[in-house]
PDB file of C-alpha atoms in Angstrom:
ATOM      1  CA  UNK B   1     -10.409 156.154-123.689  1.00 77.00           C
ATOM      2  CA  UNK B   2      -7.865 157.751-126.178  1.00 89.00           C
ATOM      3  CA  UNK B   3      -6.525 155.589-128.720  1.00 91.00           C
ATOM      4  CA  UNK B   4      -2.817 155.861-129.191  1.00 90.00           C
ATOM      5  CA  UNK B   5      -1.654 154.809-132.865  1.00 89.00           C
ATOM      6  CA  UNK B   6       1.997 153.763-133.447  1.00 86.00           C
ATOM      7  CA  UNK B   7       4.004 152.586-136.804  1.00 89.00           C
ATOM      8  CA  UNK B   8       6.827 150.075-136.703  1.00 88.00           C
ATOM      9  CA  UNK B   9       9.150 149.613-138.789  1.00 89.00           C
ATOM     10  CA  UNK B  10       9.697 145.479-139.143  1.00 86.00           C
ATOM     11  CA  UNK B  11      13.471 146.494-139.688  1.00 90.00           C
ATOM     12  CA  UNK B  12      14.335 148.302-137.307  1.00 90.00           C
ATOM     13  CA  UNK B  13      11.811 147.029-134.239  1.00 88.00           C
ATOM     14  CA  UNK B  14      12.372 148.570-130.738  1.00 88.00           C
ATOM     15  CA  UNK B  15      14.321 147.009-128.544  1.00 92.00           C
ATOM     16  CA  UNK B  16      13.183 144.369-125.732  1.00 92.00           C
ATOM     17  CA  UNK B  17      12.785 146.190-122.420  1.00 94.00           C
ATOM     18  CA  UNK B  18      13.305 143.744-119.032  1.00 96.00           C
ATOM     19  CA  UNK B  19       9.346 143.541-118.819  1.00 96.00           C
ATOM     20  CA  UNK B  20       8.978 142.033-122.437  1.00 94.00           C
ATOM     21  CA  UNK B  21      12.011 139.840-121.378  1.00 95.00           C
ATOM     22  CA  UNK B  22      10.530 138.862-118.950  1.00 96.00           C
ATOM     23  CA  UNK B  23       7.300 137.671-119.908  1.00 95.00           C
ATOM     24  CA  UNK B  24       8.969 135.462-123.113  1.00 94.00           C
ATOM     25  CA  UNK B  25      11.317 133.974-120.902  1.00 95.00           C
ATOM     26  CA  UNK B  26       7.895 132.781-118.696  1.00 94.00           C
ATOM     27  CA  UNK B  27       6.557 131.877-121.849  1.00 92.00           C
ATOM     28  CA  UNK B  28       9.237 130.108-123.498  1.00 93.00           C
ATOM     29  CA  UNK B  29       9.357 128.264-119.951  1.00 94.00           C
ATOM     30  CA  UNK B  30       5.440 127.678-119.798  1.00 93.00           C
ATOM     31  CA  UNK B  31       4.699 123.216-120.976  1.00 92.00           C
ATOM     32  CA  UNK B  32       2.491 122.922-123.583  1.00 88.00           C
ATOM     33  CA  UNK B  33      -0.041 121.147-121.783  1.00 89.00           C
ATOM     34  CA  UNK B  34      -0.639 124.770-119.887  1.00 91.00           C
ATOM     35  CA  UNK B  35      -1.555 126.306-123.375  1.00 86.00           C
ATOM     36  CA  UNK B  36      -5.602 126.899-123.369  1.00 86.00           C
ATOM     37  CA  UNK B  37      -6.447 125.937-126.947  1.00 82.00           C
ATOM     38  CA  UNK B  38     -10.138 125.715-127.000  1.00 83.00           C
ATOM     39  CA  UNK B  39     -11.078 129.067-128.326  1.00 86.00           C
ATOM     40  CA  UNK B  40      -9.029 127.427-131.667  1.00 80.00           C
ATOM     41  CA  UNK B  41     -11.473 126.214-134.659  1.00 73.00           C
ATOM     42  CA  UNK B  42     -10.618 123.047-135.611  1.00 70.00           C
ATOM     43  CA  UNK B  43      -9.687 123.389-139.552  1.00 63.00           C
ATOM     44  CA  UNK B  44     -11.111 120.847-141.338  1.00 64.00           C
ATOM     45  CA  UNK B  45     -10.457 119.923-145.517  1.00 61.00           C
ATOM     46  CA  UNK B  46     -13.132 119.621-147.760  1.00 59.00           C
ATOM     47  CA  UNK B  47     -13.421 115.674-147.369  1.00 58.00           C
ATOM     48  CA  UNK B  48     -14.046 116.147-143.432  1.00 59.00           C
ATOM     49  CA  UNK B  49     -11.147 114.855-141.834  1.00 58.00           C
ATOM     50  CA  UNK B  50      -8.968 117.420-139.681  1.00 57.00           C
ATOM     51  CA  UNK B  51      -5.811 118.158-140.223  1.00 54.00           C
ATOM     52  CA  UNK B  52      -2.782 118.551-137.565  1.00 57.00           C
ATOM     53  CA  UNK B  53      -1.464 121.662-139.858  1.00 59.00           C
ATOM     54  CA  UNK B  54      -3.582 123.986-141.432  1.00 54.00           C
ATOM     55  CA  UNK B  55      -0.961 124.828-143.499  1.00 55.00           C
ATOM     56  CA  UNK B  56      -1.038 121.711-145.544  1.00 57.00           C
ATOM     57  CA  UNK B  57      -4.157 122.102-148.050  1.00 56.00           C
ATOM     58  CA  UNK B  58      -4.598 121.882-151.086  1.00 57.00           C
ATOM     59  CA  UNK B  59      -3.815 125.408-152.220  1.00 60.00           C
ATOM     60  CA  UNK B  60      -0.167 125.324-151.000  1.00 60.00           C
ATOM     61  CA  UNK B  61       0.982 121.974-150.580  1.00 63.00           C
ATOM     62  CA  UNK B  62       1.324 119.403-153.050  1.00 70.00           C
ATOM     63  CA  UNK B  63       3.693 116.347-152.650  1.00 77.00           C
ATOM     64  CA  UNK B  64       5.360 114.857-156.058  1.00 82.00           C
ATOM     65  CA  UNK B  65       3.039 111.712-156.453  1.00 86.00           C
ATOM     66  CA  UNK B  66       4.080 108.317-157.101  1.00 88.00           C
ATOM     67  CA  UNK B  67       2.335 105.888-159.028  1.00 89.00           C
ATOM     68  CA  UNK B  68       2.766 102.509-156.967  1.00 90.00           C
ATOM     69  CA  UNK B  69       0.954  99.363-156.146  1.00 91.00           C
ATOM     70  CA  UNK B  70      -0.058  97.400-153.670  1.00 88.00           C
ATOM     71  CA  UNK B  71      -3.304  94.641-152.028  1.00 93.00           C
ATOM     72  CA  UNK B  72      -5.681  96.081-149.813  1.00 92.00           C
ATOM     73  CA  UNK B  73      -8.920  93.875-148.887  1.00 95.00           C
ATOM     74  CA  UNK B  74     -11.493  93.716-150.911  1.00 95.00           C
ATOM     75  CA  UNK B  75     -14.129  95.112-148.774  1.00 95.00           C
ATOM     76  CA  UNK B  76     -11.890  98.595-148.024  1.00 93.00           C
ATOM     77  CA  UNK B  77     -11.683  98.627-151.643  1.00 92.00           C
ATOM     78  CA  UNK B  78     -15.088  98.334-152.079  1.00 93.00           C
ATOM     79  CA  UNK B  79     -16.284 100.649-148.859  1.00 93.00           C
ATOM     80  CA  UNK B  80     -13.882 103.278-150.570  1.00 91.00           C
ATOM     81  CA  UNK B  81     -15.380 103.097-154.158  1.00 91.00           C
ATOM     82  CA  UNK B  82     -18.333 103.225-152.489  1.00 92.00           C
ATOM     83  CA  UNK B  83     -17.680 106.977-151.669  1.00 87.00           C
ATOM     84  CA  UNK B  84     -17.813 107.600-155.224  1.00 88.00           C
ATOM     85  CA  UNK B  85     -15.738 109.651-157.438  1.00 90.00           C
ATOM     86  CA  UNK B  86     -12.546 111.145-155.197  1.00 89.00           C
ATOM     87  CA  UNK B  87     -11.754 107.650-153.497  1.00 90.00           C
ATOM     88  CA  UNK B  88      -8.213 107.353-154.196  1.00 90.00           C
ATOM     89  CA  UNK B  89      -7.828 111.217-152.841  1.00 89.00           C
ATOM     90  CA  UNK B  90      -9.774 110.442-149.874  1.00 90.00           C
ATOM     91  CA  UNK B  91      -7.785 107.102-149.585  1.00 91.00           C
ATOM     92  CA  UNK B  92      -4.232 109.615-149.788  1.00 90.00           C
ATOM     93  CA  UNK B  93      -6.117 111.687-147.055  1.00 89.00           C
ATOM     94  CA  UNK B  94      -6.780 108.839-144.748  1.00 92.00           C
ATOM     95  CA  UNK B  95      -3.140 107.786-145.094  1.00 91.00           C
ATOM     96  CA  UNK B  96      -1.999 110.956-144.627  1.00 88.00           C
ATOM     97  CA  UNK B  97      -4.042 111.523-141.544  1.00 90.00           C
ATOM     98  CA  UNK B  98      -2.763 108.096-139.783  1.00 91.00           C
ATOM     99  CA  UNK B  99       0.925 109.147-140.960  1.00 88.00           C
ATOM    100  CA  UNK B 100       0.431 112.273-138.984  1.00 85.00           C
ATOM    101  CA  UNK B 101      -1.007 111.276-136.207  1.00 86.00           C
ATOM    102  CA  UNK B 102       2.131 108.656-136.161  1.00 84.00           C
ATOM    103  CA  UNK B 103       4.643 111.635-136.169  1.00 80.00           C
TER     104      UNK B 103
END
């Protein structure tokens, strides 16, 4: 088997032929739910919990925080101290998980 090396250039790519049209247009037209997913890791953050995008980590994503208050039970409160140090960033996370899952 010969190998066959090639160099694009990203501006100036080769045009489409009908094949390659045709196969996007059959994959553009294909439903999600036909989309075999399960050779994907799941991407997990260092508290555990997965995230939806694995583009929103720590290391480039980092909303403007507000400083706010509100009542929670007293027993979440005390389950999350209970986690130790990191509970109000795990607390965020949890939020931020059920907001996603929401969207």
């Amino acid at each position: 088997m010969t190998i066959k090396k090639i160099t694009i250039d990203p501006n100036n790519p080769p045009a489409l032929t009908a094949e390659d049209k045709k196969m996007l247009a059959e994959l553009a037209a294909m439903p999600d739910s036909n989309i075999d997913l399960s050779d994907i890791p799941e991407v997990k953050d260092k508290d555990g919990w997965v995230r939806n995008n694995p583009f929103l980590n720590e290391k480039n994503y980092r909303p403007k925080k507000e400083l706010i208050t509100f009542r929670l039970d007293k027993d979440i409160i005390d389950w999350l101290r209970s986690t130790g140090k990191g509970y109000q960033t795990r607390t965020n996370n949890i939020l931020r998980r059920e907001m996603q899952k929401a969207m």
